[in-house]
């Protein structure tokens, strides 16, 4: 073998070895596409009841050789493509899902809302005592039921099934005593109530009435109204009014206009007679000295802001009991005083909720704006409150004299209800809507908004009774759902004369207040009117009351509720 052949053979061998080596290594394998997670909830939010299990099953792309990790804070909950989750404790749980392969990582955060169990607890005001019905009339029963969705209802009358809807109308053609029962059931539990219904003739029906007060204070020369409220079963009643033992009015009218002509204490008696019975009520009228006797002039140390809260009685609402832990009216007033002193707000709840404040001096009526009340209205968010004023007519420093309404733009309109009253009923269990009924035959609820305000009860904790009634003028609501699907509610303004109202007139500014900051509405004492709509002609006032003027629920936004941040003597800031 010559040298050339030897070299050729060596080169051929090397080529074969190189070819063999390349064949063993092969071409480099490409990286896979990174994984992609698609949750099976478009909102990334899941809901499950406490103690029950939910399985989350996302869809994946490029996850054939991927690893899966589900984490709650620093705890690993699972390492598979699906997750089964359960918790005995209600709340919101934020979970991170991480999927990784050689090509990369994808990550999604999801939320699981664990809700309290909601058995169909029944609340039916009045059922604890039963109902009495006039023979030939109907009794509409409209119970409030927690978690009424997917709940089965069963009404029985004397043990026999009579209905399977939530509401039931009872009627009977014969006088007697009946037993009604309602049973409810859903996946979370059951509840039942049973109560008597007494069907009676007109002669047997009990007469009832109530009164605003039994004692009145009024300055000499003025006229007040004494009246009966919430009359039941009066039928053909005749009302006789006497003053100091002398009959002064006999008619079918349950009210009397008392003219305060002589100073001193006077006795007023009302007697009601119908074909079945007689009832009577005594009143005391303290006719006080003339206006101005107890006027308190402003001094150098007088404060611009109110310095005392005398009453804080909101209607039920989403902010009630949330920050305030009061269990007595005294504690509630102290809480409200503290809020106003810090320029923080107090919420007055639904219709009729009120706040009564006083000043360390009398506020003069100069014919212009004299009072400023701070709310947080902005364009599209007005929650109007009617304003009332009072003089300290008897000089005892307490708001126990005569209230005068400050006329606003809706005063006297046909759609504005006078003497409107709403009765609110304590819920029978935590986290329930608050039922109400009005003196126009309507009923409804202040809705429990657990996603935003989770205190157990929206019914004021400092109201000891199981029901209470709030009364006053009611404006026709202007609220509407602009979105059409419940997501965007608008509360338009009224023209003028109301607290927490985006008025183009009495705000005295063009600022849009888009940040919902505290902002004033302004009021004239000269707009005060008497009970019959006449000008009150007050020279000054000592007390102010703000009262929610609309009965309106706005879906997820909740009840229309006047907010008050402060009340000022505007004369001192002009």
Coordinates of C-alpha atoms in Angstrom, one line a residue:
X1 CA 0.0 0.0 0.0
X2 CA 1.5 3.2 -1.1
X3 CA 1.3 6.4 0.9
X4 CA -1.5 7.8 -1.3
X5 CA -3.7 4.7 -0.7
X6 CA -3.0 4.8 3.0
X7 CA -4.1 8.4 3.3
X8 CA -7.2 7.8 1.2
X9 CA -8.1 4.9 3.5
X10 CA -7.6 7.1 6.6
X11 CA -9.7 9.9 5.2
X12 CA -12.5 7.5 4.3
X13 CA -12.5 6.0 7.8
X14 CA -12.7 9.5 9.3
X15 CA -15.6 10.4 7.0
X16 CA -17.5 7.2 8.0
X17 CA -16.9 8.0 11.7
X18 CA -18.1 11.6 11.3
X19 CA -21.2 10.5 9.4
X20 CA -22.0 8.0 12.1
X21 CA -21.5 10.6 14.8
X22 CA -23.9 13.0 13.1
X23 CA -26.5 10.3 12.7
X24 CA -26.5 9.5 16.4
X25 CA -26.9 13.2 17.4
X26 CA -29.7 13.9 14.9
X27 CA -31.2 17.4 14.3
X28 CA -32.0 19.5 17.4
X29 CA -35.7 19.0 18.6
X30 CA -37.8 22.3 18.4
X31 CA -39.4 23.8 21.6
X32 CA -43.1 23.3 22.1
X33 CA -45.5 26.3 22.0
X34 CA -46.1 27.7 25.5
X35 CA -49.3 26.7 27.3
X36 CA -52.5 28.8 27.1
X37 CA -55.2 28.7 29.9
X38 CA -58.9 29.5 29.2
X39 CA -60.9 29.5 32.4
X40 CA -64.4 28.0 32.3
X41 CA -65.8 31.2 33.8
X42 CA -65.7 34.2 31.5
X43 CA -65.6 36.5 34.5
X44 CA -62.9 34.5 36.4
X45 CA -65.3 34.4 39.3
X46 CA -66.9 31.2 40.8
X47 CA -69.5 30.9 43.4
X48 CA -70.1 28.1 45.8
X49 CA -72.0 27.7 49.1
X50 CA -70.1 27.1 52.4
X51 CA -69.3 23.5 53.0
X52 CA -69.9 22.5 49.4
X53 CA -67.4 21.5 46.7
X54 CA -66.9 23.2 43.4
X55 CA -64.7 21.8 40.5
X56 CA -62.9 24.2 38.2
X57 CA -62.1 22.8 34.8
X58 CA -60.2 25.1 32.5
X59 CA -59.4 24.4 28.9
X60 CA -55.8 24.3 27.9
X61 CA -53.7 24.5 24.7
X62 CA -50.2 23.1 24.4
X63 CA -50.4 21.5 27.8
X64 CA -49.5 17.9 26.8
X65 CA -46.3 17.8 28.9
X66 CA -47.1 20.7 31.2
X67 CA -47.0 20.9 35.0
X68 CA -50.0 22.5 36.9
X69 CA -49.9 24.4 40.2
X70 CA -52.9 25.9 42.0
X71 CA -52.0 28.3 44.8
X72 CA -54.0 30.1 47.5
X73 CA -51.5 32.6 48.9
X74 CA -48.5 30.4 49.6
X75 CA -50.4 27.2 49.9
X76 CA -50.4 24.7 47.0
X77 CA -54.0 23.4 46.6
X78 CA -53.4 21.0 43.7
X79 CA -51.1 19.9 40.9
X80 CA -53.6 18.6 38.3
X81 CA -55.4 20.2 35.4
X82 CA -58.6 20.6 37.5
X83 CA -59.2 21.8 41.0
X84 CA -61.8 20.7 43.5
X85 CA -62.3 23.4 46.2
X86 CA -64.4 23.6 49.3
X87 CA -64.5 25.8 52.4
X88 CA -66.6 25.9 55.5
X89 CA -65.9 29.6 55.9
X90 CA -67.6 32.2 53.7
X91 CA -65.5 34.8 52.0
X92 CA -63.5 35.6 48.8
X93 CA -60.6 33.4 47.9
X94 CA -58.1 34.4 45.2
X95 CA -56.3 31.5 43.6
X96 CA -53.5 31.5 41.0
X97 CA -53.2 28.8 38.4
X98 CA -49.8 28.3 36.8
X99 CA -49.1 26.0 33.8
X100 CA -45.6 25.5 32.6
X101 CA -43.9 23.5 29.8
X102 CA -40.5 23.7 28.1
X103 CA -41.8 26.4 25.9
X104 CA -43.0 28.8 28.6
X105 CA -45.6 29.6 31.3
X106 CA -49.1 30.9 31.4
X107 CA -50.9 32.1 34.6
X108 CA -54.4 33.1 35.5
X109 CA -55.9 34.4 38.7
X110 CA -59.5 33.5 39.6
X111 CA -61.8 34.3 42.5
X112 CA -64.0 31.9 44.4
X113 CA -66.8 33.5 46.4
X114 CA -67.9 31.2 49.2
X115 CA -71.4 32.2 50.2
X116 CA -73.2 31.5 53.5
X117 CA -76.0 29.0 53.3
X118 CA -79.3 30.7 52.8
X119 CA -82.2 28.5 54.1
X120 CA -85.6 30.0 53.1
X121 CA -86.2 31.8 56.3
X122 CA -89.7 33.4 56.4
X123 CA -90.5 36.9 57.6
X124 CA -94.2 37.9 57.7
X125 CA -94.9 41.0 59.8
X126 CA -97.9 40.5 62.0
X127 CA -98.0 36.7 61.8
X128 CA -96.8 36.3 65.4
X129 CA -100.1 37.7 66.6
X130 CA -102.3 36.6 63.8
X131 CA -104.7 38.6 61.6
X132 CA -108.2 39.8 61.9
X133 CA -110.2 40.3 58.7
X134 CA -113.6 41.8 58.0
X135 CA -116.0 39.3 56.7
X136 CA -116.2 39.6 52.9
X137 CA -112.8 41.3 52.5
X138 CA -109.4 39.8 51.4
X139 CA -106.1 39.5 53.3
X140 CA -103.0 39.7 51.0
X141 CA -100.1 37.9 52.5
X142 CA -96.7 38.8 51.0
X143 CA -93.9 37.2 53.1
X144 CA -90.3 38.0 52.6
X145 CA -88.2 34.9 52.2
X146 CA -84.4 34.8 52.3
X147 CA -83.1 33.1 49.2
X148 CA -86.6 32.8 47.6
X149 CA -85.0 31.7 44.3
X150 CA -85.4 27.9 43.8
X151 CA -87.5 27.7 46.9
X152 CA -90.6 25.5 47.1
X153 CA -93.7 27.1 48.8
X154 CA -96.7 25.3 50.3
X155 CA -99.6 27.1 51.9
X156 CA -102.2 25.1 53.9
X157 CA -105.5 26.4 55.3
X158 CA -106.7 24.3 58.2
X159 CA -104.3 21.5 57.0
X160 CA -105.5 21.5 53.4
X161 CA -103.1 22.7 50.6
X162 CA -104.3 26.0 49.1
X163 CA -101.3 27.5 47.3
X164 CA -97.7 26.9 46.0
X165 CA -96.6 30.5 45.3
X166 CA -94.8 32.8 47.7
X167 CA -97.7 35.2 48.0
X168 CA -101.2 34.2 49.0
X169 CA -104.6 36.0 49.2
X170 CA -106.9 34.7 51.9
X171 CA -110.7 35.2 51.8
X172 CA -113.5 33.5 53.6
X173 CA -117.3 33.6 53.1
X174 CA -118.1 32.6 56.7
X175 CA -117.2 34.1 60.0
X176 CA -114.8 32.0 62.1
X177 CA -111.2 31.2 63.1
X178 CA -108.8 29.7 60.5
X179 CA -105.2 28.4 60.7
X180 CA -102.8 29.3 57.9
X181 CA -99.4 27.7 57.5
X182 CA -96.6 28.4 55.1
X183 CA -93.7 25.9 54.5
X184 CA -90.6 26.7 52.5
X185 CA -87.8 24.4 51.4
X186 CA -84.7 24.7 49.3
X187 CA -81.3 23.0 49.1
X188 CA -80.0 24.9 52.1
X189 CA -82.9 24.0 54.5
X190 CA -86.5 24.7 55.4
X191 CA -88.7 27.0 57.4
X192 CA -92.4 27.3 58.4
X193 CA -94.8 29.7 60.1
X194 CA -98.3 29.0 61.3
X195 CA -100.8 31.7 62.5
X196 CA -104.5 32.3 63.0
X197 CA -106.8 34.4 60.9
X198 CA -110.0 35.6 62.6
X199 CA -112.8 36.5 60.3
X200 CA -115.3 38.8 62.0
X201 CA -118.3 41.0 61.3
X202 CA -118.1 44.8 61.3
X203 CA -119.6 44.9 64.9
X204 CA -116.8 42.6 66.1
X205 CA -113.8 44.3 64.4
X206 CA -111.6 46.2 66.8
X207 CA -111.3 50.0 66.3
X208 CA -107.7 51.4 66.3
X209 CA -106.1 54.8 65.9
X210 CA -102.7 56.5 66.7
X211 CA -101.5 60.0 67.3
X212 CA -98.4 62.0 66.4
X213 CA -98.2 63.3 70.0
X214 CA -100.5 64.0 72.9
X215 CA -98.8 67.3 74.0
X216 CA -98.1 70.4 71.9
X217 CA -96.2 73.6 72.4
X218 CA -97.1 76.6 70.2
X219 CA -96.5 80.4 70.4
X220 CA -99.5 82.5 71.0
X221 CA -101.1 83.8 67.8
X222 CA -100.3 80.7 65.7
X223 CA -102.4 77.7 64.6
X224 CA -101.5 74.1 64.8
X225 CA -103.1 70.9 63.6
X226 CA -104.1 68.1 66.0
X227 CA -105.0 64.9 64.2
X228 CA -105.7 61.2 64.3
X229 CA -103.5 58.9 62.4
X230 CA -103.9 55.3 61.0
X231 CA -107.5 55.0 61.8
X232 CA -108.8 51.4 61.4
X233 CA -112.4 50.3 61.3
X234 CA -114.0 53.6 62.2
X235 CA -116.8 53.0 59.7
X236 CA -119.5 55.7 60.2
X237 CA -117.5 57.6 62.9
X238 CA -118.3 61.1 64.1
X239 CA -115.5 63.0 65.8
X240 CA -116.3 65.6 68.5
X241 CA -113.5 68.0 69.6
X242 CA -113.7 70.0 72.8
X243 CA -111.3 72.7 74.2
X244 CA -111.3 73.3 78.0
X245 CA -114.6 71.4 78.2
X246 CA -116.4 73.3 75.4
X247 CA -117.3 71.5 72.2
X248 CA -115.8 73.3 69.2
X249 CA -116.2 70.9 66.3
X250 CA -118.3 67.9 65.4
X251 CA -117.8 66.2 62.0
X252 CA -116.4 63.2 60.2
X253 CA -113.0 64.8 60.2
X254 CA -110.3 63.2 62.4
X255 CA -108.3 66.5 62.7
X256 CA -108.7 69.9 64.3
X257 CA -107.0 73.3 63.6
X258 CA -106.3 74.7 67.1
X259 CA -105.8 78.5 67.2
X260 CA -103.5 79.5 70.1
X261 CA -105.3 82.6 71.4
X262 CA -104.5 82.6 75.1
X263 CA -101.2 81.8 76.9
X264 CA -101.4 78.9 79.3
X265 CA -102.1 75.2 79.4
X266 CA -105.3 74.0 77.7
X267 CA -107.0 70.7 77.5
X268 CA -108.3 69.3 74.2
X269 CA -110.5 66.2 74.1
X270 CA -111.4 64.1 71.1
X271 CA -114.3 61.7 71.2
X272 CA -115.1 59.2 68.4
X273 CA -118.5 57.5 68.1
X274 CA -119.7 55.0 65.5
X275 CA -122.5 52.4 65.4
X276 CA -120.5 50.0 67.7
X277 CA -118.4 51.8 70.1
X278 CA -117.0 55.1 71.6
X279 CA -113.4 56.0 72.0
X280 CA -111.6 59.2 73.3
X281 CA -108.2 60.8 73.5
X282 CA -106.9 63.7 75.6
X283 CA -104.4 66.3 74.5
X284 CA -102.5 69.1 76.2
X285 CA -101.7 72.3 74.4
X286 CA -99.2 74.6 76.0
X287 CA -99.7 78.1 74.5
X288 CA -96.3 79.8 74.9
X289 CA -95.3 83.5 74.9
X290 CA -95.1 85.3 71.6
X291 CA -92.4 84.7 69.0
X292 CA -89.1 86.2 70.0
X293 CA -89.4 85.6 73.8
X294 CA -86.7 82.9 73.6
X295 CA -84.7 84.2 70.7
X296 CA -80.9 83.6 71.2
X297 CA -78.8 86.2 69.5
X298 CA -75.6 85.3 67.8
X299 CA -72.4 86.2 69.7
X300 CA -68.7 86.3 69.0
X301 CA -68.3 82.8 70.2
X302 CA -71.2 81.3 68.2
X303 CA -70.4 78.4 66.0
X304 CA -71.2 78.2 62.3
X305 CA -72.0 74.5 62.5
X306 CA -74.7 72.7 64.4
X307 CA -73.5 71.7 67.9
X308 CA -76.0 69.1 68.9
X309 CA -77.8 66.1 67.5
X310 CA -81.2 65.5 69.2
X311 CA -82.4 62.6 67.1
X312 CA -80.8 60.2 64.6
X313 CA -83.5 57.8 63.3
X314 CA -82.6 56.4 59.9
X315 CA -84.8 54.1 58.0
X316 CA -83.2 50.7 57.4
X317 CA -80.4 50.9 54.9
X318 CA -77.1 49.5 53.7
X319 CA -75.0 51.8 55.8
X320 CA -77.1 51.3 59.0
X321 CA -75.1 49.5 61.8
X322 CA -72.0 49.4 59.6
X323 CA -69.9 52.0 61.3
X324 CA -72.3 52.8 64.1
X325 CA -72.5 50.3 67.0
X326 CA -75.2 52.2 69.0
X327 CA -77.9 50.3 70.8
X328 CA -79.7 53.4 72.3
X329 CA -80.9 56.6 70.8
X330 CA -78.5 58.5 73.0
X331 CA -75.5 56.5 71.6
X332 CA -76.8 57.0 68.1
X333 CA -77.0 60.7 68.5
X334 CA -73.4 60.8 70.0
X335 CA -72.3 58.8 66.9
X336 CA -73.9 61.2 64.5
X337 CA -72.5 64.2 66.4
X338 CA -69.0 62.8 66.1
X339 CA -69.4 62.2 62.4
X340 CA -70.6 65.7 61.7
X341 CA -67.9 67.2 63.9
X342 CA -65.3 65.4 61.7
X343 CA -67.1 66.4 58.4
X344 CA -67.9 62.8 57.9
X345 CA -71.4 61.6 56.7
X346 CA -74.4 60.1 58.3
X347 CA -76.7 58.1 56.1
X348 CA -80.4 58.4 56.7
X349 CA -81.4 55.0 55.1
X350 CA -84.6 54.7 53.1
X351 CA -87.7 56.8 53.0
X352 CA -88.5 58.8 56.2
X353 CA -85.1 58.4 57.9
X354 CA -84.3 61.6 59.7
X355 CA -81.7 63.7 61.6
X356 CA -82.5 66.5 64.0
X357 CA -79.8 69.1 64.9
X358 CA -79.6 72.3 66.9
X359 CA -77.3 75.3 67.2
X360 CA -75.8 77.4 70.0
X361 CA -77.8 80.4 68.7
X362 CA -80.9 81.3 66.7
X363 CA -80.6 81.5 62.9
X364 CA -82.1 84.7 61.6
X365 CA -84.5 84.9 58.6
X366 CA -83.2 87.7 56.4
X367 CA -85.3 86.7 53.3
X368 CA -82.2 85.2 51.6
X369 CA -80.4 81.8 52.1
X370 CA -79.9 81.2 55.8
X371 CA -79.1 77.5 56.1
X372 CA -76.5 75.3 54.3
X373 CA -76.7 71.5 54.4
X374 CA -73.8 69.5 53.1
X375 CA -74.4 66.3 51.1
X376 CA -72.4 64.7 48.3
X377 CA -74.7 64.9 45.2
X378 CA -73.4 65.1 41.7
X379 CA -74.9 65.0 38.3
X380 CA -76.9 61.8 38.1
X381 CA -76.7 61.1 41.8
X382 CA -79.3 63.0 43.9
X383 CA -80.8 61.6 47.0
X384 CA -83.2 64.3 48.2
X385 CA -84.0 65.1 51.8
X386 CA -86.8 67.4 52.8
X387 CA -85.8 70.1 55.3
X388 CA -87.9 71.1 58.3
X389 CA -87.3 74.0 60.8
X390 CA -88.5 74.7 64.3
X391 CA -88.4 77.6 66.8
X392 CA -87.8 76.8 70.5
X393 CA -91.3 78.2 71.3
X394 CA -91.4 77.0 74.9
X395 CA -87.8 78.0 75.7
X396 CA -86.7 74.6 77.1
X397 CA -83.9 74.0 74.6
X398 CA -85.4 70.9 73.1
X399 CA -87.0 70.3 69.6
X400 CA -90.5 69.6 71.0
X401 CA -92.4 72.4 69.5
X402 CA -93.8 72.9 65.9
X403 CA -92.1 71.7 62.8
X404 CA -92.5 73.7 59.6
X405 CA -91.6 72.2 56.2
X406 CA -89.3 74.3 53.9
X407 CA -91.2 74.4 50.6
X408 CA -89.2 72.9 47.7
X409 CA -89.8 72.7 43.9
X410 CA -92.1 69.6 44.3
X411 CA -94.3 71.1 47.1
X412 CA -97.9 71.1 46.1
X413 CA -97.6 69.0 43.0
X414 CA -100.2 66.3 42.5
X415 CA -97.6 63.5 42.4
X416 CA -96.1 64.5 45.7
X417 CA -97.7 62.4 48.5
X418 CA -98.7 64.2 51.7
X419 CA -98.8 62.3 55.0
X420 CA -97.1 59.3 53.5
X421 CA -96.1 56.7 56.0
X422 CA -93.9 53.6 55.8
X423 CA -93.6 50.9 58.5
X424 CA -90.4 48.9 58.6
X425 CA -90.2 45.4 60.1
X426 CA -87.3 43.8 61.9
X427 CA -86.0 40.8 59.9
X428 CA -86.4 37.4 61.5
X429 CA -82.8 36.3 60.7
X430 CA -79.4 37.9 59.8
X431 CA -78.6 39.0 56.3
X432 CA -82.2 39.3 55.2
X433 CA -84.0 42.1 53.3
X434 CA -86.0 44.5 55.5
X435 CA -89.8 44.3 54.7
X436 CA -91.9 47.5 54.6
X437 CA -95.5 48.4 54.1
X438 CA -97.0 51.8 53.5
X439 CA -100.3 53.5 54.2
X440 CA -101.2 53.4 50.5
X441 CA -101.5 49.6 50.5
X442 CA -98.0 49.0 48.9
X443 CA -95.2 46.9 50.3
X444 CA -91.6 46.1 49.4
X445 CA -88.1 45.6 50.9
X446 CA -84.9 47.4 51.7
X447 CA -82.6 44.9 49.9
X448 CA -79.7 43.2 51.6
X449 CA -76.5 43.9 49.6
X450 CA -74.1 41.3 50.9
X451 CA -71.6 42.0 48.2
X452 CA -71.0 45.5 49.6
X453 CA -72.3 45.8 53.2
X454 CA -72.2 42.6 55.2
X455 CA -73.4 43.6 58.7
X456 CA -76.0 41.2 59.9
X457 CA -78.9 43.7 60.0
X458 CA -79.9 46.9 58.1
X459 CA -82.6 47.5 60.8
X460 CA -81.3 50.1 63.3
X461 CA -80.0 48.3 66.4
X462 CA -81.1 51.1 68.6
X463 CA -84.8 50.7 67.7
X464 CA -86.1 48.3 70.3
X465 CA -89.5 47.7 68.7
X466 CA -90.0 45.0 66.1
X467 CA -91.5 47.6 63.7
X468 CA -91.5 51.4 63.5
X469 CA -93.2 53.9 61.2
X470 CA -91.7 57.0 59.5
X471 CA -94.0 59.6 58.1
X472 CA -93.6 62.7 55.9
X473 CA -94.0 64.0 52.3
X474 CA -92.9 61.6 49.6
X475 CA -91.6 62.9 46.2
X476 CA -92.2 61.0 43.1
X477 CA -89.0 59.1 42.3
X478 CA -87.1 60.1 39.2
X479 CA -84.6 57.2 39.4
X480 CA -84.2 54.9 36.4
X481 CA -82.0 52.2 35.0
X482 CA -80.1 53.8 32.1
X483 CA -78.4 50.5 31.1
X484 CA -81.6 48.5 30.9
X485 CA -80.0 45.5 32.5
X486 CA -79.6 46.8 36.1
X487 CA -75.9 47.8 35.9
X488 CA -76.2 51.6 35.7
X489 CA -78.8 53.5 37.8
X490 CA -79.3 57.3 37.5
X491 CA -80.9 59.5 40.2
X492 CA -81.7 62.8 38.5
X493 CA -81.9 66.1 40.5
X494 CA -85.0 68.0 41.6
X495 CA -85.0 71.7 40.8
X496 CA -84.5 73.2 44.3
X497 CA -85.3 73.0 48.0
X498 CA -83.8 69.6 49.0
X499 CA -80.7 68.4 50.8
X500 CA -78.1 66.1 49.0
X501 CA -79.6 67.2 45.6
X502 CA -77.7 68.3 42.5
X503 CA -79.8 71.4 42.2
X504 CA -79.1 74.0 39.4
X505 CA -80.5 76.7 41.8
X506 CA -79.6 76.3 45.5
X507 CA -76.1 74.8 45.1
X508 CA -74.9 78.3 44.2
X509 CA -72.1 76.9 42.1
X510 CA -71.5 75.5 38.6
X511 CA -69.0 72.9 39.9
X512 CA -70.0 69.5 38.6
X513 CA -68.7 67.8 41.8
X514 CA -67.7 64.7 39.8
X515 CA -65.7 63.3 42.7
X516 CA -68.8 63.2 44.9
X517 CA -67.1 65.5 47.4
X518 CA -69.1 67.2 50.2
X519 CA -71.1 70.0 48.7
X520 CA -73.8 72.4 50.0
X521 CA -77.4 73.0 49.2
X522 CA -78.8 76.3 50.6
X523 CA -82.2 77.0 52.2
X524 CA -84.4 80.0 53.0
X525 CA -86.3 80.2 56.3
X526 CA -88.8 82.3 54.4
X527 CA -89.9 79.1 52.5
X528 CA -91.3 77.6 55.7
X529 CA -95.0 76.7 55.4
X530 CA -97.6 75.8 57.9
X531 CA -99.5 72.5 57.8
X532 CA -102.1 74.0 55.4
X533 CA -99.5 75.4 53.0
X534 CA -99.5 79.0 54.2
X535 CA -96.3 81.0 54.8
X536 CA -95.2 80.5 58.4
X537 CA -93.4 83.9 58.5
X538 CA -90.8 82.8 61.0
X539 CA -88.3 85.5 62.1
X540 CA -85.7 82.9 63.1
X541 CA -85.3 79.2 63.8
X542 CA -83.4 77.0 66.4
X543 CA -83.6 73.4 65.1
X544 CA -83.3 71.7 61.7
X545 CA -84.6 68.3 60.6
X546 CA -83.5 66.5 57.4
X547 CA -85.7 63.6 56.2
X548 CA -85.3 61.2 53.2
X549 CA -87.9 62.3 50.7
X550 CA -88.1 59.3 48.2
X551 CA -89.0 55.7 48.6
X552 CA -86.9 54.0 45.9
X553 CA -84.7 50.9 45.5
X554 CA -82.1 51.1 42.7
X555 CA -80.9 47.5 42.2
X556 CA -77.3 46.8 43.2
X557 CA -76.9 50.5 44.1
X558 CA -79.4 50.1 47.0
X559 CA -82.0 52.4 48.5
X560 CA -82.0 56.2 47.7
X561 CA -80.7 57.6 51.0
X562 CA -79.9 61.2 51.9
X563 CA -76.4 61.7 53.3
X564 CA -75.6 64.6 55.6
X565 CA -72.0 65.8 56.3
X566 CA -73.0 69.0 58.1
X567 CA -75.6 71.7 58.8
X568 CA -74.5 75.4 58.9
X569 CA -75.8 78.8 59.7
X570 CA -75.2 80.2 56.3
X571 CA -75.7 83.8 57.5
X572 CA -72.3 83.5 59.2
X573 CA -70.5 82.6 56.0
X574 CA -72.0 85.2 53.6

